[in-house]
Tab-separated table of C-alpha atoms in Angstrom:
chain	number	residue	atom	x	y	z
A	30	UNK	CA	0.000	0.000	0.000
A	31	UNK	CA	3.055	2.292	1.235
A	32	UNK	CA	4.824	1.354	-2.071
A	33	UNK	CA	2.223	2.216	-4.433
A	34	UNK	CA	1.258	5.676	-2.932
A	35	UNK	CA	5.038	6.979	-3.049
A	36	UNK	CA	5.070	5.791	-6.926
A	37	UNK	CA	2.322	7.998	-7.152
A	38	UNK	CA	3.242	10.986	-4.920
A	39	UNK	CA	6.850	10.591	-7.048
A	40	UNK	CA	4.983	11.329	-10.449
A	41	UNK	CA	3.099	14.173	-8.838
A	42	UNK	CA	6.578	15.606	-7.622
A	43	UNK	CA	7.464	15.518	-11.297
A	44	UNK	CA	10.090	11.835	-10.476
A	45	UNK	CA	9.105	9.973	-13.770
A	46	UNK	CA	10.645	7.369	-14.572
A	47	UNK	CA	11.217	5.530	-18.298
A	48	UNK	CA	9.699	2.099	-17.188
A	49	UNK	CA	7.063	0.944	-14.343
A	50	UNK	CA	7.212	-2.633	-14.477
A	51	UNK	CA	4.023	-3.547	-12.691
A	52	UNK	CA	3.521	-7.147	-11.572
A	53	UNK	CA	1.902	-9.801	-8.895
A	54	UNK	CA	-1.401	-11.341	-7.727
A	55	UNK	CA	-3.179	-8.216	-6.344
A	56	UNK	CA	-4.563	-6.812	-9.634
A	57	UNK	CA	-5.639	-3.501	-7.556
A	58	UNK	CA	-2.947	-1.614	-7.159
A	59	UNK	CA	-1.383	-2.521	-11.110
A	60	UNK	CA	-4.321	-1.288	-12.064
A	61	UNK	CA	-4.576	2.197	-9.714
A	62	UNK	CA	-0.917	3.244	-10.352
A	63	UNK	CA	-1.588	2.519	-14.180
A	64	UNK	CA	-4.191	4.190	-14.726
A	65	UNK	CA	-3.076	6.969	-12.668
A	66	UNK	CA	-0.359	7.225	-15.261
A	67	UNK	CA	-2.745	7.672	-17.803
A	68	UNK	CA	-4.462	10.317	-16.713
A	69	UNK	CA	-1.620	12.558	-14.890
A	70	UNK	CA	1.932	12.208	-17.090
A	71	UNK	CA	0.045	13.849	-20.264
A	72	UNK	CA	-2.260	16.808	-20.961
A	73	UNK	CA	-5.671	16.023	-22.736
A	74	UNK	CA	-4.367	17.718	-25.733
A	75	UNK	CA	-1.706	15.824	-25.492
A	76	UNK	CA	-2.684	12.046	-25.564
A	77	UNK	CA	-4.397	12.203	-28.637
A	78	UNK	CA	-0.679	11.571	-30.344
A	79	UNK	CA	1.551	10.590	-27.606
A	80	UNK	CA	-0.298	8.230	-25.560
A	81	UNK	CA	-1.102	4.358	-26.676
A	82	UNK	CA	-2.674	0.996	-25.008
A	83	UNK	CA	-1.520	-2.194	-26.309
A	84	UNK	CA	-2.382	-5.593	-25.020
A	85	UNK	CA	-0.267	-8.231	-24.386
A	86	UNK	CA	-2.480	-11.121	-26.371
A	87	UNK	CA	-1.934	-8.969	-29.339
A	88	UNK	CA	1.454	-7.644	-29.677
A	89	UNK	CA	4.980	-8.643	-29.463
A	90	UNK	CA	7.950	-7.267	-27.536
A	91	UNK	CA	9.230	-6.146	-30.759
A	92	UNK	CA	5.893	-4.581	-31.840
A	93	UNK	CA	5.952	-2.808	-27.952
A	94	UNK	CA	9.832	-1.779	-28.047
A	95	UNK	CA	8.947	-0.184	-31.623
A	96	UNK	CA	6.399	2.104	-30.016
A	97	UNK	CA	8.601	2.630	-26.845
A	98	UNK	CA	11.196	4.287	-29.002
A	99	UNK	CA	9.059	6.636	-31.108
A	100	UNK	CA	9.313	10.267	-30.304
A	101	UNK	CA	7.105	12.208	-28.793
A	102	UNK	CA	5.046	14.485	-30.977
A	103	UNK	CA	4.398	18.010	-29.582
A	104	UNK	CA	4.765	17.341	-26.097
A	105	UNK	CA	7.915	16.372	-23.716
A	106	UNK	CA	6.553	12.699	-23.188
A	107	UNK	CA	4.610	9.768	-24.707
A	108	UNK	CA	3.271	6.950	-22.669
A	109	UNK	CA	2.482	3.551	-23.680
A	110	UNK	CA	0.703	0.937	-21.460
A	111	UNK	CA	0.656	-2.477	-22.172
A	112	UNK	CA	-1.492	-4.323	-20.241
A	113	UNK	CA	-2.603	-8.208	-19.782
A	114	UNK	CA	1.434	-7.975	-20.370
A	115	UNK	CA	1.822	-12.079	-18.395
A	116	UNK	CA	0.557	-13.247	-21.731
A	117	UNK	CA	4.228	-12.893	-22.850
A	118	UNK	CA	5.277	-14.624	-19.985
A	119	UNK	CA	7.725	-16.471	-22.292
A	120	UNK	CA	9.348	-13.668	-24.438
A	121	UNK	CA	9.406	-10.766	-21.912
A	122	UNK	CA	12.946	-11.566	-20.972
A	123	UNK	CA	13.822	-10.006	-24.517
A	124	UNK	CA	12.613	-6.548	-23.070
A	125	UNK	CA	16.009	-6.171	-21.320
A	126	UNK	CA	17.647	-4.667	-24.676
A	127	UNK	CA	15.300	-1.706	-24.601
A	128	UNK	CA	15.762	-1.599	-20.524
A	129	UNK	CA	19.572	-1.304	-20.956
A	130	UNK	CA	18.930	2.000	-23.058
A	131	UNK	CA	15.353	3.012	-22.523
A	132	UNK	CA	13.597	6.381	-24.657
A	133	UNK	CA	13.773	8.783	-21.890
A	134	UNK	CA	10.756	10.861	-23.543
A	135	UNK	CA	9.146	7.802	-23.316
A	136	UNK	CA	6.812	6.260	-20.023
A	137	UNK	CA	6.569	2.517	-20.674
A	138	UNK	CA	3.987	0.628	-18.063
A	139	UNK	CA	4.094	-2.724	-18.080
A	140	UNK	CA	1.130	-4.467	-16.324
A	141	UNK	CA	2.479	-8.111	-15.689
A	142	UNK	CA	-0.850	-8.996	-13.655
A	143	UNK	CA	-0.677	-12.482	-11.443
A	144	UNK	CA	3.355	-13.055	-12.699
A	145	UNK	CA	6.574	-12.848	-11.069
A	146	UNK	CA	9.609	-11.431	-12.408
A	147	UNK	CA	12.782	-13.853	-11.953
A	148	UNK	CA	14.747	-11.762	-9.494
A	149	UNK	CA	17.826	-13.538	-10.781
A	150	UNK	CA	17.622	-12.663	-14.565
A	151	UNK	CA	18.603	-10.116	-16.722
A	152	UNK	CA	15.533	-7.913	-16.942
A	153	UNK	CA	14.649	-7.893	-13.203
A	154	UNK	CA	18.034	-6.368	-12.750
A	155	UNK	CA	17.957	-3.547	-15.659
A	156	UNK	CA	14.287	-2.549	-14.730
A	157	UNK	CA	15.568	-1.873	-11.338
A	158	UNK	CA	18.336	0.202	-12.571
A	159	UNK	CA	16.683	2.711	-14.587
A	160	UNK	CA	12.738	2.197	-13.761
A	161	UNK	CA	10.746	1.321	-11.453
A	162	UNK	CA	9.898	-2.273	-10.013
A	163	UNK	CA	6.406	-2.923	-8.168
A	164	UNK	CA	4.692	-6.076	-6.913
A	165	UNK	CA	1.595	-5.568	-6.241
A	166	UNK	CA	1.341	-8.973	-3.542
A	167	UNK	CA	-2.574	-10.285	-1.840
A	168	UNK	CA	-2.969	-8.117	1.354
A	169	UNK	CA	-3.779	-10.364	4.192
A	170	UNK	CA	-7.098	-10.506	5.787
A	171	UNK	CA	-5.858	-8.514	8.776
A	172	UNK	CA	-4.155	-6.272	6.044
A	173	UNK	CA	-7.341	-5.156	4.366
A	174	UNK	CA	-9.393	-3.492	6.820
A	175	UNK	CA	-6.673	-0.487	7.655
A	176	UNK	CA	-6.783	-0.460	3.641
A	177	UNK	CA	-10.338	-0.418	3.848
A	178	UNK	CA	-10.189	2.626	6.520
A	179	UNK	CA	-7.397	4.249	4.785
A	180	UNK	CA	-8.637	4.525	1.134
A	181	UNK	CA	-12.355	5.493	3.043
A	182	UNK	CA	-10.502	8.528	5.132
A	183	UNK	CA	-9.080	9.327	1.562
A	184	UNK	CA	-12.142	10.289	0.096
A	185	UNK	CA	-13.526	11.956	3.386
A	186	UNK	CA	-15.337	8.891	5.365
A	187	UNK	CA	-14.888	6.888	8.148
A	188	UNK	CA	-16.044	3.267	8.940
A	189	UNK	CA	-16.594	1.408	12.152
A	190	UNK	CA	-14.476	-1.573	13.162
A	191	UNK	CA	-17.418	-3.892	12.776
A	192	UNK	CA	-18.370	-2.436	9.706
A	193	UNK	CA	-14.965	-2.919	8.207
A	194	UNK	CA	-14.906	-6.369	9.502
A	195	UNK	CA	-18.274	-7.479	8.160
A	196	UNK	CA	-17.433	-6.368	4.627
A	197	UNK	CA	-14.393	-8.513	4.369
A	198	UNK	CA	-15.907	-11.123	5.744
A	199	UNK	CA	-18.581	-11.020	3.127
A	200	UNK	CA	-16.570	-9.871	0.182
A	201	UNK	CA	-13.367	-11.424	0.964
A	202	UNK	CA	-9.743	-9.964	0.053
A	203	UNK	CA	-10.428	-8.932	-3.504
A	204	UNK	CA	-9.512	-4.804	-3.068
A	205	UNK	CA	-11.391	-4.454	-6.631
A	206	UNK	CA	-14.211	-6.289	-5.838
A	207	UNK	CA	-14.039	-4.516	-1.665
A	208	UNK	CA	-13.290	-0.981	-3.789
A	209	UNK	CA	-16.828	-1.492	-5.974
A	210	UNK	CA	-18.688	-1.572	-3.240
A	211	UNK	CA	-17.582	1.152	-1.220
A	212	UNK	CA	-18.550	2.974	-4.145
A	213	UNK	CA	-21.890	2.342	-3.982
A	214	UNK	CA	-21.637	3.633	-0.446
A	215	UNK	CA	-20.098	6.709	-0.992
A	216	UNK	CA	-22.866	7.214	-3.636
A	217	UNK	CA	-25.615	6.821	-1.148
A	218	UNK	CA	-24.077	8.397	2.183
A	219	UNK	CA	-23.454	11.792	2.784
A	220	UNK	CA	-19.597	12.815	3.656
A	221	UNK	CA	-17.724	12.704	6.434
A	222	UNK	CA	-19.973	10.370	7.512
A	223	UNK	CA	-19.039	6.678	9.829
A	224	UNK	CA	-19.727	3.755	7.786
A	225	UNK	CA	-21.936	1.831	10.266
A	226	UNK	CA	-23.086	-1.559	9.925
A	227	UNK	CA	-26.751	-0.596	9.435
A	228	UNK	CA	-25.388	1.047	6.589
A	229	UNK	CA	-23.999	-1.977	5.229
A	230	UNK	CA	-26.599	-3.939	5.424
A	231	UNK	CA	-29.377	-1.160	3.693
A	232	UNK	CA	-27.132	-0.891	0.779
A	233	UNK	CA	-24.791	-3.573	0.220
A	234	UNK	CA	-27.024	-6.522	1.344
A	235	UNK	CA	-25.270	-7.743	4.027
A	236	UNK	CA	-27.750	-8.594	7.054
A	237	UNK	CA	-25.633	-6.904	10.233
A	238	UNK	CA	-27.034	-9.609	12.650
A	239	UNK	CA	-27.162	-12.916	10.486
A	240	UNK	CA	-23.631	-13.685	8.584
A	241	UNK	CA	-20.953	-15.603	8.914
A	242	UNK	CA	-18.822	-13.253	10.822
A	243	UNK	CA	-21.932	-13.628	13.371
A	244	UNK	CA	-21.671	-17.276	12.935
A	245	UNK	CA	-18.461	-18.094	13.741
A	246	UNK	CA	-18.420	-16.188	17.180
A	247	UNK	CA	-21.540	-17.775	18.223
A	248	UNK	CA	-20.024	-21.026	17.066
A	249	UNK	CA	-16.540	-19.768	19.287
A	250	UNK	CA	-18.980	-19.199	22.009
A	251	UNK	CA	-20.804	-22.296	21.952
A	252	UNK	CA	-23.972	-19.895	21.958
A	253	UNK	CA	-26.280	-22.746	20.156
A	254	UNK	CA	-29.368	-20.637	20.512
A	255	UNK	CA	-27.978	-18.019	18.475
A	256	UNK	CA	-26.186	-19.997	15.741
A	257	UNK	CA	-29.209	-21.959	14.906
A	258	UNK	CA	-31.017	-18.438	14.546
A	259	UNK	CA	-28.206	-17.605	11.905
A	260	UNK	CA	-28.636	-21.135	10.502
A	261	UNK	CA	-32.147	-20.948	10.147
A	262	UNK	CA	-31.869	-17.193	7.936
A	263	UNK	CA	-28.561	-18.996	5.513
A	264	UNK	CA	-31.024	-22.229	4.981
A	265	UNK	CA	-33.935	-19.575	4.309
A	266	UNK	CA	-31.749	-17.277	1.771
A	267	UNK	CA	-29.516	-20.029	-0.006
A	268	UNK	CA	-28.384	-17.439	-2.674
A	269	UNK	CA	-27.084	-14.647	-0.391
A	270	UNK	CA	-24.976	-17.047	1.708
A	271	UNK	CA	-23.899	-20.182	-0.254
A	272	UNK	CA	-23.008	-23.122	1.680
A	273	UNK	CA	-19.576	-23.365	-0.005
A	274	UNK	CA	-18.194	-19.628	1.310
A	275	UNK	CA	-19.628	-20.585	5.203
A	276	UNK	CA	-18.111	-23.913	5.259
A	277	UNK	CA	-14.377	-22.554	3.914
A	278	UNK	CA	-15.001	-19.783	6.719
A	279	UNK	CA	-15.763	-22.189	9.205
A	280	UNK	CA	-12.615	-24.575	8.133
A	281	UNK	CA	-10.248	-21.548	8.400
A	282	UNK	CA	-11.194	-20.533	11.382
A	283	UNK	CA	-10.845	-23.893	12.850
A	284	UNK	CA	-7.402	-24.313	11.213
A	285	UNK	CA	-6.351	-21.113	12.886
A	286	UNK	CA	-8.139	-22.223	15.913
A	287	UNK	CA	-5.841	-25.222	15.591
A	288	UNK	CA	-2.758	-23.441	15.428
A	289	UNK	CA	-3.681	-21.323	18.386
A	290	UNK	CA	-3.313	-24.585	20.643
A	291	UNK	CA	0.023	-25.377	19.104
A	292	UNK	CA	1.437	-21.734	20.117
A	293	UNK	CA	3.467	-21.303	23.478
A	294	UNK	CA	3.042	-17.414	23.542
A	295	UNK	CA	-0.757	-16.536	23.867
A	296	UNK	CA	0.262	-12.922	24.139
A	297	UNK	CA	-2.561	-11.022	21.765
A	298	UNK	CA	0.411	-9.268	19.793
A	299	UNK	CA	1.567	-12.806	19.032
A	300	UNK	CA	-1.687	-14.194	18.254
A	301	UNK	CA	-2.590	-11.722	15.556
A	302	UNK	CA	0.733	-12.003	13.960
A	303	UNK	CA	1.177	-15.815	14.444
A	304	UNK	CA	-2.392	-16.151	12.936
A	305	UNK	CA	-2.252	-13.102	10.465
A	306	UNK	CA	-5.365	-11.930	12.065
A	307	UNK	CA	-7.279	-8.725	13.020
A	308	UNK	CA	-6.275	-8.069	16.810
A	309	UNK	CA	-9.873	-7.532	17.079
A	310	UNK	CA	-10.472	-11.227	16.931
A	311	UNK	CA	-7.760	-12.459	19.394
A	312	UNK	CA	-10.600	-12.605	22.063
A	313	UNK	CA	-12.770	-14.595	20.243
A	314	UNK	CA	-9.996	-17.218	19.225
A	315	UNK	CA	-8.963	-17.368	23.234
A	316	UNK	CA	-12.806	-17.887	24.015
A	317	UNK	CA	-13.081	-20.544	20.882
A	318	UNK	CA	-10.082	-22.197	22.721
A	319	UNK	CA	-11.500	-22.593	25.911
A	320	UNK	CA	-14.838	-24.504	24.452
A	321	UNK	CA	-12.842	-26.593	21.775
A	322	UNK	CA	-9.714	-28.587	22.795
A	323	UNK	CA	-7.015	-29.369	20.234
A	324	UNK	CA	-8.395	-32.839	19.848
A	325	UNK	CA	-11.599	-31.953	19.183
A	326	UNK	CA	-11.028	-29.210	16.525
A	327	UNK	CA	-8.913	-31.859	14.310
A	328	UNK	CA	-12.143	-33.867	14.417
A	329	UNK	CA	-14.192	-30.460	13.508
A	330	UNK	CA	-11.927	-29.723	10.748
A	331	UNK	CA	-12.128	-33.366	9.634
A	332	UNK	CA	-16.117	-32.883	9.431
A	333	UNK	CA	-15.943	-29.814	7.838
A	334	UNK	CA	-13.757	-31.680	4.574
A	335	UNK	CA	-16.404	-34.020	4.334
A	336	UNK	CA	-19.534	-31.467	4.429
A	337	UNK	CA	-17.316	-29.320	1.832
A	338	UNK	CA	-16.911	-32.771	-0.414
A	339	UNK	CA	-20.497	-33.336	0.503
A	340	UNK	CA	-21.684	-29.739	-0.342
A	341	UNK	CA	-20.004	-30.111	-4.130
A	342	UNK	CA	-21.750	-33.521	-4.777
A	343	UNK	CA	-18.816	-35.612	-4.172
A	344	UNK	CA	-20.125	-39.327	-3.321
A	345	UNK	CA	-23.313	-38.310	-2.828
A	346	UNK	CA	-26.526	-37.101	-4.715
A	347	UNK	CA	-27.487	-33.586	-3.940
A	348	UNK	CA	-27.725	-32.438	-0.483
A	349	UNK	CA	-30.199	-29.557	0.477
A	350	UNK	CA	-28.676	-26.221	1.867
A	351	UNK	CA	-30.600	-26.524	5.029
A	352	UNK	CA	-29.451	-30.020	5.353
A	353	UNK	CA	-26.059	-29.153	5.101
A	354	UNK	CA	-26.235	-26.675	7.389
A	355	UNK	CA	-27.743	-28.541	9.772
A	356	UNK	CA	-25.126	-31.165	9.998
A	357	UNK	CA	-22.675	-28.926	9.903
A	358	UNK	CA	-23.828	-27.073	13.030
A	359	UNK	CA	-24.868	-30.060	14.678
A	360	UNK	CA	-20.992	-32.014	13.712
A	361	UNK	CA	-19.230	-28.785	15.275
A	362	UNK	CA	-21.455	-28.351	18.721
């Protein structure tokens, strides 16, 4: 996150450099710095002539380097953008020539999206030289709620810790997919306004009171009354909260749950790194510890691979939702 907003405050400082080599699993950020490119190296005027997208899938280094070394016309700079650039996964190597002696009037982006550069080869090492090298790598879990806050406090909102935590748990770690929705919030909240949960739930769709971030503290808790409640709503609105998403929830948190037991420093600092969780959670996973005993979270985790197998069809016919659900609640308490 650090990374990507001093490449950005370094263009607006005027620091441009001849390549951005743009690469890793976390298409977000490739795709933010990009496109800030785009839109801030040239004047509108400007990009009509000196400013070109090519795609990987249909061009060749050669057909790239050829562009990279035109001249600008009218203006200081041109910048061309390749993106879906990991379809040349197996020529890219050959871009090293034109990294040894790049067109300075030239900004060359390359968006290598879910690739790795070979640290050890040639064009890893050149790029560094005389451009600029980013990998854009998955934030963790307990990574994406301050990212979640931060970008927020960016555009002038805030968001409560539950709030934050409910919307990864429902959307997961994809930023693009996280960064879609707090659009729709921004659109329908006034600023400099806390995110709230209620908020969530009237226009995202998330019920505030029956998900699976609910779930799995009632299930830490041994609270049966109030996991068959949340249950009861998942068996009632299959499409909202598929089986499959509750029962890989359920198995991570037991996993984790399972490591917990097998740590000798229960400190909470140590538990959120050790576990690469939210130290908002570290209570619940002590608590969880209490009612489950290593033993019997192996045998948990061993139920929930079978209701996962069971949940996809595998030796068996189809299985209801509520069925599924059932046993799964009634296999863990």
């Amino acid at each position: 996150m650090d990374e990507a907003l001093k490449i950005v405050n370094d263009i607006k400082k005027g620091v441009v450099k001849p390549i951005y080599f743009l690469y890793g699993e976390e298409t977000y950020f490739i795709d933010k710095i990009s496109s800030y490119i785009a839109d801030n190296i040239l004047s509108e005027e400007e990009k009509g002539f000196n400013q070109m997208v090519l795609y990987g899938k249909d061009v060749t280094i050669d057909d790239i380097v050829g562009n990279a070394k035109r001249y600008p016309m009218m203006a200081e700079k041109q910048v061309v953008i390749v993106k879906e650039a990991q379809h040349l996964s197996r020529s890219i190597e050959k871009l090293t020539a034109y990294a040894e002696n790049p067109q300075m009037t030239t900004v060359l982006v390359i968006c290598y999206k879910y690739g790795k550069l070979d640290k050890r080869k040639a064009l890893y090492k050149t790029v560094k030289k005389c451009g600029v090298l980013f990998e854009s790598k998955k934030l963790y879990e307990n990574q994406v709620s301050e990212w979640l806050r931060k970008t927020l406090l960016s555009s002038g909102y805030s968001i409560s810790h539950k709030a934050a935590i409910l919307l990864v748990e429902y959307l997961g770690t994809d930023l693009s997919k996280i960064n879609n929705e707090l659009d729709k919030l921004k659109l329908a909240l006034p600023e400099k306004k806390e995110i709230t949960p209620l908020d969530v739930e009237q226009n995202i769709g998330i019920s505030k009171d029956y998900n699976n971030f609910e779930l799995k503290k009632a299930i830490g808790e041994r609270n049966v009354l109030k996991a068959t409640k949340i249950i009861n709503y998942f068996a009632q609105n299959p499409k909202d909260n598929p089986f499959v998403l509750t029962v890989t929830l359920l198995h991570t948190f037991f996993s984790q749950l399972l490591q917990y037991h097998g740590l000798r420093d229960h400190s909470p600092k140590n538990v959120a790194s050790s576990l690469r969780i939210n130290p908002y959670f570290v209570g619940e996973y002590q608590t969880a510890a209490r009612n489950y005993p290593m033993k019997r979270v192996s045998q948990i985790i061993s139920s929930l691979r079978e209701l996962d197998m069971k949940g996809k069809g595998v030796g068996s016919g189809k299985v209801e939702q509520a069925d599924l659900l059932k046993e799964l609640l009634m296999k863990i308490l």
